């Protein structure tokens, strides 16, 4: 006779047996997924390693993890409340460190020489108040055995670039008045989470670098009106090359000065909170820029101070450096960085970039990940796994309402499971399979060959115990070298036939499928939905940052809001539909708590229907066939149309009368289940959402 296993949400010791059943109790993620049982020892090993590391860093509970991660309060340049300045840096390989800057004519002098204060390699300099002032530029002059060089402090909280020379320098930043927060009690709305992925610099219509203030004034109101309750902001950490999209970071504690001052960033975040919008940051801890003068590449004559030695130092695909997550000082640096952005700028959490690259020695390159063995075969970086687990524990300790999202493509089990269940503690993982799937069928299949069964499988394919962020496309699909969904569907006709009344068949098809793809993806989500700015209205052009190859032009590093504002063009149809879609989903209280229940699919008809709560979603992917009185068995009652992709207000053909209340037809065969037949007219290439009254 089979024995029922006793499970718990808490981590269970390795050896004890359940007294009730005498069967080994399983750690949470294994209890949820029996296929993980052969790998339970490895899962427990990772969990125990993280627990041990937390104990080590917190001196076995003498301090909190948050207390450990307060390095930004100690290192770097700080104004002393009773007067004067103090500067500290970790540079174990240095033999001498001097501050040089506007305050001393950029000359090395003893007055600005740091003193080594510990065997761990910490340096300190205390100065009187008159020694420097707010706005002064400075750097470090570091000497080491066999060399010397200028460096920007690793913990610098303000870094600026000279417009003429393009040289970066740290800047003394101590304004007379600190920013006064208004929306102190803000908490993110997570059910569901609608994320608007955005980039401050390219968010304006003008061909230039946009600012924090312009984003606050011009773009935040659009986001709020569209119904998004969270923004995911890219490229905040300072980076030397604008075209890197913020992914080659040099100064991890400095908000990019290209977009304005720290106070202007704080005001943007505060204003977003006042609008009910959470703000998460696209944080880059998966690698760092190779630059030595601006970055950490060879900080004090030691190329491995922050990074792995040997072959593991350089990322083979990204031309960047890989952090050594096994060093306590590196953990201190990165964990302090997480806390810094939450405490100092009130960010509501992070989307961690490049998690797959962190998890595997191979960085996930050339790996297939087809069986569970691929996640537990000894090719994983246990140091990085430990860091990610610690980061999530810290972030939720600092702010229990924080949001953490993993950008991870391999499917590593447990990534978005709770730490006590043997997971790594992320709140969500990106459903990266979904955009890949949409691109694949748009590229490779004729419309007649789209299978609703395959679509349904892909949009709801996820681990039952891990929440995900679904999306059709992100910034990745909008970059030069790739194509957005709208461009894959319409291509050059976007330029010639996107005016009302001048649409051709290609444009009509593209508009219809753009809406259907988004509705299918968002309605089947399991936690949240993400959109990159402008894609909701079918922004027509790729992203190409200024570079030598395009004459350093900003033409494609912007968002053309004028297009969606122009009611003579078709863009507003897509934008209006996106807003209505979010509104309908929000109207179903507890949307995420309702399972995605399939009602019907027929690959021959290309029809799909499923239910969430009182909402029914019906899709007809057929490009040519409309159906009259197409029937589904649903809970008996009256149903009203909430949204129709074919409505005229969204650029559709307006073939159905959405004012009609649809009543189910009674059937004695199904009466005991309280079900009846709902019969609908479903036009070709359209979708409709109905609600049971």
Coordinates of C-alpha atoms in Angstrom, one line a residue, residues 84-588:
X84 CA 34.8 67.2 7.9
X85 CA 35.1 64.3 5.5
X86 CA 36.0 60.7 5.7
X87 CA 37.0 58.4 2.7
X88 CA 37.6 54.7 2.8
X89 CA 38.4 52.1 0.2
X90 CA 39.2 48.4 0.1
X91 CA 42.4 47.8 -1.9
X92 CA 44.5 45.0 -0.5
X93 CA 47.1 45.1 -3.2
X94 CA 47.8 48.9 -3.0
X95 CA 50.9 50.3 -1.5
X96 CA 49.7 53.9 -1.4
X97 CA 46.4 55.7 -2.2
X98 CA 46.0 59.5 -2.8
X99 CA 42.9 61.6 -3.5
X100 CA 43.5 63.9 -6.4
X101 CA 41.0 66.4 -7.8
X102 CA 39.8 70.0 -8.2
X103 CA 40.6 70.6 -4.5
X104 CA 44.4 70.1 -4.9
X105 CA 45.0 70.8 -8.6
X106 CA 44.9 67.1 -9.4
X107 CA 48.4 66.8 -7.8
X108 CA 49.6 64.0 -5.5
X109 CA 50.2 65.5 -2.0
X110 CA 50.6 64.1 1.5
X111 CA 47.6 66.0 2.8
X112 CA 45.3 63.8 0.7
X113 CA 47.2 60.5 1.3
X114 CA 45.2 57.6 2.7
X115 CA 46.3 55.4 5.6
X116 CA 46.1 51.6 5.6
X117 CA 44.0 50.8 8.6
X118 CA 43.7 47.0 8.6
X119 CA 45.3 43.8 7.4
X120 CA 42.2 43.2 5.3
X121 CA 43.3 46.0 2.9
X122 CA 41.1 48.8 4.0
X123 CA 42.4 52.4 3.6
X124 CA 41.1 55.6 5.3
X125 CA 41.5 59.4 4.9
X126 CA 40.0 62.0 7.2
X127 CA 39.9 65.6 6.1
X128 CA 38.7 68.9 7.4
X129 CA 35.5 70.5 6.0
X130 CA 37.4 73.0 3.9
X131 CA 39.4 70.3 2.2
X132 CA 36.7 69.8 -0.5
X133 CA 33.3 71.0 -1.4
X134 CA 30.1 69.8 -3.1
X135 CA 30.6 69.5 -6.8
X136 CA 34.4 69.0 -6.8
X137 CA 35.7 66.3 -9.2
X138 CA 38.2 63.7 -7.9
X139 CA 39.8 60.4 -8.5
X140 CA 42.2 58.1 -6.7
X141 CA 45.9 57.8 -7.5
X142 CA 46.8 54.3 -6.5
X143 CA 50.3 52.8 -6.4
X144 CA 51.1 49.1 -6.2
X145 CA 54.3 47.1 -6.6
X146 CA 55.3 47.6 -10.2
X147 CA 52.9 50.3 -11.2
X148 CA 50.3 53.0 -10.5
X149 CA 47.2 54.5 -12.0
X150 CA 44.2 56.7 -11.6
X151 CA 41.0 55.0 -10.6
X152 CA 37.4 56.0 -9.7
X153 CA 36.6 54.8 -6.2
X154 CA 34.7 51.4 -6.2
X155 CA 32.1 52.7 -3.8
X156 CA 31.6 56.1 -5.5
X157 CA 28.0 57.3 -5.3
X158 CA 28.3 60.0 -7.9
X159 CA 30.3 59.8 -11.2
X160 CA 30.2 62.2 -14.1
X161 CA 31.6 62.4 -17.6
X162 CA 33.2 65.5 -19.0
X163 CA 31.2 66.5 -22.2
X164 CA 34.4 67.5 -24.0
X165 CA 37.0 65.1 -23.0
X166 CA 34.6 62.2 -22.3
X167 CA 36.6 61.4 -19.2
X168 CA 34.8 60.1 -16.1
X169 CA 35.5 61.3 -12.6
X170 CA 33.9 60.8 -9.2
X171 CA 32.2 63.9 -7.8
X172 CA 31.8 65.1 -4.3
X173 CA 28.0 65.0 -3.7
X174 CA 26.8 66.6 -0.5
X175 CA 23.9 69.0 -1.3
X176 CA 22.9 71.3 1.5
X177 CA 19.4 69.7 1.6
X178 CA 18.8 66.0 1.3
X179 CA 15.8 64.8 -0.6
X180 CA 12.5 64.7 1.5
X181 CA 10.5 61.7 0.6
X182 CA 6.7 62.1 0.3
X183 CA 5.3 58.6 -0.5
X184 CA 7.0 56.9 2.5
X185 CA 4.4 54.2 3.1
X186 CA 4.2 52.9 -0.5
X187 CA 3.8 49.1 -1.1
X188 CA 3.8 47.5 -4.5
X189 CA 0.6 46.0 -5.9
X190 CA 1.6 42.5 -7.0
X191 CA -1.7 40.8 -8.0
X192 CA -1.2 40.9 -10.8
X193 CA 2.0 42.8 -11.5
X194 CA 2.0 44.8 -14.8
X195 CA 5.6 45.8 -15.6
X196 CA 6.6 48.5 -18.0
X197 CA 10.2 48.0 -18.9
X198 CA 11.8 51.3 -19.7
X199 CA 15.1 53.2 -20.3
X200 CA 15.3 56.8 -19.1
X201 CA 17.7 58.1 -21.8
X202 CA 15.7 56.8 -24.8
X203 CA 12.2 57.5 -23.4
X204 CA 11.8 60.9 -25.1
X205 CA 10.6 61.8 -28.6
X206 CA 13.5 64.1 -29.2
X207 CA 16.8 62.8 -30.6
X208 CA 18.9 63.1 -27.5
X209 CA 19.5 61.6 -24.0
X210 CA 16.4 62.0 -21.9
X211 CA 16.5 62.9 -18.2
X212 CA 15.0 61.6 -15.0
X213 CA 12.8 64.8 -14.8
X214 CA 11.6 64.5 -18.4
X215 CA 10.7 60.9 -17.7
X216 CA 8.8 61.9 -14.6
X217 CA 6.9 64.6 -16.3
X218 CA 6.3 63.1 -19.8
X219 CA 6.3 59.3 -19.5
X220 CA 5.1 58.4 -16.0
X221 CA 1.6 59.8 -16.7
X222 CA 1.4 57.7 -19.8
X223 CA 2.4 54.6 -17.9
X224 CA -0.2 55.3 -15.2
X225 CA -2.9 56.0 -17.7
X226 CA -2.1 52.7 -19.6
X227 CA -2.7 50.8 -16.4
X228 CA 0.8 49.5 -15.5
X229 CA 1.6 49.3 -11.8
X230 CA 5.3 48.8 -12.0
X231 CA 8.2 50.1 -14.0
X232 CA 11.4 48.2 -14.6
X233 CA 14.1 50.8 -15.2
X234 CA 17.2 49.9 -17.2
X235 CA 20.7 51.4 -17.3
X236 CA 20.6 53.1 -13.8
X237 CA 24.1 51.9 -12.7
X238 CA 26.8 54.1 -14.3
X239 CA 28.3 52.6 -17.4
X240 CA 31.0 54.1 -19.7
X241 CA 29.4 53.2 -23.0
X242 CA 25.8 54.5 -23.5
X243 CA 25.2 51.9 -26.2
X244 CA 25.7 49.0 -23.8
X245 CA 22.1 49.5 -22.7
X246 CA 23.5 49.7 -19.2
X247 CA 24.8 46.2 -19.1
X248 CA 28.6 47.0 -18.9
X249 CA 28.6 48.7 -15.4
X250 CA 31.6 50.5 -14.1
X251 CA 30.3 52.3 -10.9
X252 CA 27.8 50.1 -9.2
X253 CA 26.7 52.6 -6.5
X254 CA 26.4 55.6 -8.8
X255 CA 23.1 56.4 -10.6
X256 CA 23.9 57.4 -14.2
X257 CA 24.6 61.1 -14.3
X258 CA 23.7 61.1 -18.0
X259 CA 20.1 61.4 -16.9
X260 CA 20.4 63.9 -14.1
X261 CA 21.2 64.1 -10.4
X262 CA 20.5 61.6 -7.6
X263 CA 17.8 63.9 -6.2
X264 CA 16.1 63.9 -9.6
X265 CA 16.1 60.1 -9.7
X266 CA 14.6 60.1 -6.2
X267 CA 11.9 62.5 -7.2
X268 CA 11.1 60.2 -10.2
X269 CA 10.7 57.2 -7.9
X270 CA 8.7 59.2 -5.3
X271 CA 6.4 60.5 -8.0
X272 CA 5.9 57.0 -9.3
X273 CA 5.0 55.8 -5.9
X274 CA 2.5 58.6 -5.5
X275 CA 0.9 57.3 -8.7
X276 CA 0.7 53.8 -7.3
X277 CA 3.6 52.6 -9.5
X278 CA 6.3 50.4 -8.1
X279 CA 9.9 51.0 -9.4
X280 CA 12.3 48.1 -9.8
X281 CA 15.8 48.3 -11.1
X282 CA 17.5 46.2 -13.8
X283 CA 20.5 45.3 -11.6
X284 CA 23.7 43.9 -13.2
X285 CA 25.6 41.7 -10.8
X286 CA 26.3 39.0 -13.4
X287 CA 29.4 40.7 -14.8
X288 CA 31.3 44.1 -15.0
X289 CA 32.9 46.2 -17.6
X290 CA 36.6 45.5 -18.4
X291 CA 37.6 49.1 -18.2
X292 CA 40.4 49.7 -15.6
X293 CA 40.3 53.5 -15.2
X294 CA 36.5 53.8 -14.9
X295 CA 35.8 50.4 -13.6
X296 CA 37.1 47.6 -11.4
X297 CA 39.1 45.7 -14.0
X298 CA 42.5 46.2 -12.4
X299 CA 41.6 48.3 -9.4
X300 CA 44.9 48.3 -7.5
X301 CA 47.2 46.3 -9.7
X302 CA 45.3 43.1 -8.9
X303 CA 43.1 42.1 -11.9
X304 CA 41.4 39.5 -9.6
X305 CA 40.5 41.7 -6.6
X306 CA 36.8 41.5 -7.6
X307 CA 36.9 38.8 -10.3
X308 CA 37.6 35.1 -10.8
X309 CA 41.2 34.2 -11.7
X310 CA 42.4 32.3 -14.8
X311 CA 40.0 31.3 -17.6
X312 CA 36.9 32.2 -15.5
X313 CA 37.8 35.9 -15.3
X314 CA 36.5 37.0 -18.7
X315 CA 33.1 36.3 -20.0
X316 CA 33.6 34.6 -23.4
X317 CA 30.5 36.2 -25.1
X318 CA 30.1 39.6 -23.4
X319 CA 33.6 41.0 -23.4
X320 CA 33.3 41.6 -19.6
X321 CA 34.6 40.3 -16.3
X322 CA 33.0 37.8 -14.0
X323 CA 32.7 38.4 -10.2
X324 CA 34.3 36.0 -7.8
X325 CA 31.3 35.2 -5.7
X326 CA 33.4 33.0 -3.4
X327 CA 35.1 36.0 -1.8
X328 CA 33.5 37.5 1.3
X329 CA 34.6 41.0 0.3
X330 CA 32.9 40.6 -3.1
X331 CA 29.8 39.4 -1.4
X332 CA 30.0 42.4 0.9
X333 CA 30.3 44.7 -2.1
X334 CA 27.4 43.2 -4.1
X335 CA 25.0 42.6 -1.1
X336 CA 25.7 46.2 0.1
X337 CA 24.8 47.3 -3.5
X338 CA 21.4 45.6 -3.2
X339 CA 20.6 47.3 0.1
X340 CA 22.0 50.7 -1.1
X341 CA 19.5 51.0 -3.9
X342 CA 16.6 50.1 -1.7
X343 CA 17.5 52.2 1.3
X344 CA 18.9 55.3 -0.4
X345 CA 16.6 55.5 -3.5
X346 CA 13.5 53.5 -2.4
X347 CA 13.6 51.1 -5.3
X348 CA 11.0 48.4 -4.7
X349 CA 13.2 45.5 -5.9
X350 CA 15.3 44.2 -8.8
X351 CA 15.2 42.3 -12.0
X352 CA 18.6 40.4 -11.9
X353 CA 20.2 40.4 -15.3
X354 CA 22.1 37.4 -16.7
X355 CA 21.2 34.8 -14.0
X356 CA 21.8 31.9 -16.4
X357 CA 25.3 33.2 -17.0
X358 CA 26.0 33.2 -13.2
X359 CA 24.6 29.8 -12.5
X360 CA 26.9 27.7 -14.8
X361 CA 30.6 27.6 -15.5
X362 CA 29.7 27.6 -19.2
X363 CA 27.5 30.6 -18.6
X364 CA 24.8 28.5 -20.3
X365 CA 26.5 28.8 -23.7
X366 CA 26.0 25.8 -25.9
X367 CA 24.0 23.9 -23.3
X368 CA 20.7 22.3 -24.1
X369 CA 19.2 21.8 -20.6
X370 CA 16.9 18.9 -21.6
X371 CA 16.9 16.8 -18.3
X372 CA 17.2 17.5 -14.6
X373 CA 20.7 16.0 -14.7
X374 CA 21.8 19.2 -16.5
X375 CA 21.0 21.2 -13.4
X376 CA 22.9 19.0 -11.0
X377 CA 25.9 17.6 -12.9
X378 CA 28.7 19.6 -11.1
X379 CA 28.8 22.3 -13.8
X380 CA 27.1 24.8 -11.7
X381 CA 28.8 27.7 -9.8
X382 CA 27.8 27.0 -6.2
X383 CA 29.4 30.4 -5.2
X384 CA 27.0 32.3 -7.5
X385 CA 24.0 30.2 -6.4
X386 CA 24.9 31.0 -2.8
X387 CA 25.2 34.7 -3.7
X388 CA 21.8 34.8 -5.4
X389 CA 20.2 33.1 -2.4
X390 CA 21.8 35.5 0.0
X391 CA 20.8 38.5 -2.2
X392 CA 17.1 37.4 -2.1
X393 CA 17.2 36.8 1.7
X394 CA 18.8 40.2 2.2
X395 CA 16.5 42.1 -0.1
X396 CA 13.4 40.7 1.6
X397 CA 14.9 41.4 5.0
X398 CA 15.4 45.0 4.1
X399 CA 12.0 45.3 2.5
X400 CA 9.5 42.4 3.0
X401 CA 7.4 43.8 0.2
X402 CA 10.3 43.9 -2.3
X403 CA 10.0 42.3 -5.8
X404 CA 12.8 40.2 -7.2
X405 CA 12.8 38.7 -10.7
X406 CA 15.3 36.4 -12.3
X407 CA 16.2 36.7 -16.0
X408 CA 17.0 33.0 -16.5
X409 CA 16.6 30.8 -19.5
X410 CA 17.9 27.4 -18.5
X411 CA 14.9 26.5 -16.3
X412 CA 16.9 25.8 -13.2
X413 CA 14.4 24.3 -10.7
X414 CA 13.8 26.2 -7.4
X415 CA 14.9 29.6 -8.7
X416 CA 11.6 31.3 -7.7
X417 CA 10.9 29.0 -4.8
X418 CA 11.2 30.1 -1.2
X419 CA 14.6 29.6 0.5
X420 CA 13.0 27.5 3.3
X421 CA 11.7 25.2 0.5
X422 CA 15.2 24.7 -0.9
X423 CA 14.8 27.5 -3.5
X424 CA 16.9 30.6 -4.2
X425 CA 14.2 33.0 -3.1
X426 CA 13.3 35.0 -6.2
X427 CA 9.6 36.2 -6.3
X428 CA 9.4 35.6 -10.0
X429 CA 11.3 34.2 -13.0
X430 CA 10.9 35.6 -16.5
X431 CA 9.0 33.2 -18.8
X432 CA 11.6 33.5 -21.5
X433 CA 10.2 30.6 -23.5
X434 CA 7.1 32.7 -24.5
X435 CA 8.7 35.4 -26.7
X436 CA 10.9 32.7 -28.3
X437 CA 7.8 30.7 -29.1
X438 CA 6.0 33.6 -30.7
X439 CA 9.0 34.6 -32.8
X440 CA 9.4 31.0 -33.9
X441 CA 5.8 30.5 -35.1
X442 CA 5.6 33.9 -36.8
X443 CA 8.9 33.2 -38.6
X444 CA 8.4 29.5 -39.5
X445 CA 4.6 28.7 -39.7
X446 CA 1.9 29.8 -42.1
X447 CA -1.1 31.3 -40.2
X448 CA -3.1 28.2 -41.2
X449 CA -0.6 26.0 -39.2
X450 CA -0.8 27.8 -35.9
X451 CA -2.0 25.2 -33.4
X452 CA -4.0 26.5 -30.4
X453 CA -3.0 23.4 -28.4
X454 CA 0.7 24.3 -28.8
X455 CA 0.0 28.0 -28.0
X456 CA -1.9 27.1 -24.9
X457 CA 0.9 24.7 -23.7
X458 CA 3.6 27.4 -24.2
X459 CA 1.8 30.3 -22.5
X460 CA 1.1 28.3 -19.4
X461 CA 4.2 26.1 -19.3
X462 CA 5.8 26.7 -15.9
X463 CA 6.6 25.1 -12.6
X464 CA 3.6 24.9 -10.4
X465 CA 5.4 26.2 -7.3
X466 CA 7.2 29.2 -9.0
X467 CA 5.6 32.4 -10.1
X468 CA 6.6 33.9 -13.5
X469 CA 6.5 37.1 -15.5
X470 CA 5.0 36.5 -18.9
X471 CA 5.8 38.6 -21.9
X472 CA 5.6 38.6 -25.7
X473 CA 8.7 40.7 -26.2
X474 CA 11.1 42.8 -24.2
X475 CA 13.9 45.2 -25.1
X476 CA 15.8 42.2 -26.5
X477 CA 13.5 41.8 -29.4
X478 CA 13.6 45.5 -30.2
X479 CA 17.3 45.8 -30.7
X480 CA 19.1 46.2 -34.0
X481 CA 19.7 42.7 -35.3
X482 CA 16.3 41.4 -34.1
X483 CA 12.7 42.4 -34.8
X484 CA 9.7 43.3 -32.7
X485 CA 6.5 41.4 -33.2
X486 CA 4.9 44.2 -35.1
X487 CA 7.8 44.4 -37.5
X488 CA 7.8 40.6 -38.0
X489 CA 4.1 40.8 -38.8
X490 CA 4.0 44.0 -41.0
X491 CA 7.6 44.9 -41.8
X492 CA 8.0 47.8 -44.3
X493 CA 4.3 48.3 -44.6
X494 CA 4.4 50.0 -41.2
X495 CA 5.8 53.0 -43.0
X496 CA 3.4 53.1 -46.0
X497 CA 0.1 51.7 -44.9
X498 CA -0.4 52.6 -41.2
X499 CA -2.7 55.5 -41.8
X500 CA -6.4 55.0 -41.2
X501 CA -8.2 54.0 -44.4
X502 CA -5.0 53.1 -46.2
X503 CA -4.3 49.7 -44.5
X504 CA -3.6 46.7 -46.7
X505 CA -4.1 43.0 -45.8
X506 CA -0.7 42.8 -44.2
X507 CA -1.4 45.6 -41.9
X508 CA -4.9 44.3 -41.0
X509 CA -3.3 40.9 -40.2
X510 CA -0.5 42.4 -38.1
X511 CA -2.9 44.6 -36.0
X512 CA -5.2 41.6 -35.4
X513 CA -2.4 39.2 -34.4
X514 CA -0.5 41.8 -32.3
X515 CA -3.6 42.1 -30.1
X516 CA -4.3 38.4 -29.9
X517 CA -0.7 37.5 -29.0
X518 CA -0.7 40.0 -26.2
X519 CA -4.1 38.9 -24.9
X520 CA -3.2 35.2 -24.9
X521 CA 0.1 35.9 -23.1
X522 CA -1.3 38.2 -20.5
X523 CA -4.4 36.3 -19.7
X524 CA -2.5 33.0 -19.0
X525 CA 0.1 34.7 -16.7
X526 CA 1.1 33.3 -13.4
X527 CA 2.2 36.3 -11.4
X528 CA 2.8 39.2 -13.8
X529 CA 3.1 40.5 -17.3
X530 CA 5.8 42.7 -18.9
X531 CA 6.0 45.0 -21.9
X532 CA 8.8 47.1 -23.2
X533 CA 8.0 50.8 -23.6
X534 CA 6.4 51.6 -26.9
X535 CA 5.8 48.0 -27.9
X536 CA 2.3 48.1 -26.6
X537 CA 1.4 50.5 -29.5
X538 CA 3.6 48.8 -32.1
X539 CA 6.6 51.2 -32.0
X540 CA 7.8 51.0 -35.6
X541 CA 11.6 51.1 -35.4
X542 CA 14.4 49.1 -33.7
X543 CA 16.7 50.4 -31.0
X544 CA 20.1 51.5 -32.2
X545 CA 22.2 53.6 -29.8
X546 CA 24.6 56.3 -31.1
X547 CA 27.7 54.6 -32.5
X548 CA 30.3 55.1 -35.1
X549 CA 28.4 53.0 -37.6
X550 CA 25.4 55.3 -37.5
X551 CA 27.2 58.6 -37.3
X552 CA 26.5 58.8 -33.5
X553 CA 22.8 59.4 -34.3
X554 CA 20.0 59.3 -31.6
X555 CA 17.4 58.8 -34.3
X556 CA 16.7 55.2 -33.2
X557 CA 17.5 55.6 -29.5
X558 CA 14.2 57.3 -28.6
X559 CA 10.4 56.6 -28.4
X560 CA 8.1 58.3 -30.9
X561 CA 5.1 59.1 -28.7
X562 CA 3.8 61.4 -31.4
X563 CA 2.8 58.3 -33.4
X564 CA 0.4 56.9 -30.8
X565 CA -0.9 60.4 -30.1
X566 CA -1.8 60.9 -33.7
X567 CA -5.4 59.7 -34.1
X568 CA -5.0 59.6 -37.9
X569 CA -2.7 56.7 -37.5
X570 CA -3.3 53.1 -36.4
X571 CA -0.8 53.0 -33.5
X572 CA -3.4 54.3 -31.0
X573 CA -5.6 51.3 -31.7
X574 CA -2.9 49.0 -30.3
X575 CA -2.2 51.3 -27.4
X576 CA -5.9 51.6 -26.5
X577 CA -6.3 47.9 -26.7
X578 CA -3.4 47.3 -24.4
X579 CA -4.9 49.6 -21.8
X580 CA -8.3 48.0 -22.1
X581 CA -6.7 44.5 -21.8
X582 CA -5.0 45.4 -18.5
X583 CA -8.2 47.0 -17.2
X584 CA -10.2 43.9 -17.8
X585 CA -7.7 41.6 -16.2
X586 CA -7.5 43.9 -13.2
X587 CA -11.3 43.8 -12.9
X588 CA -11.2 40.2 -11.9

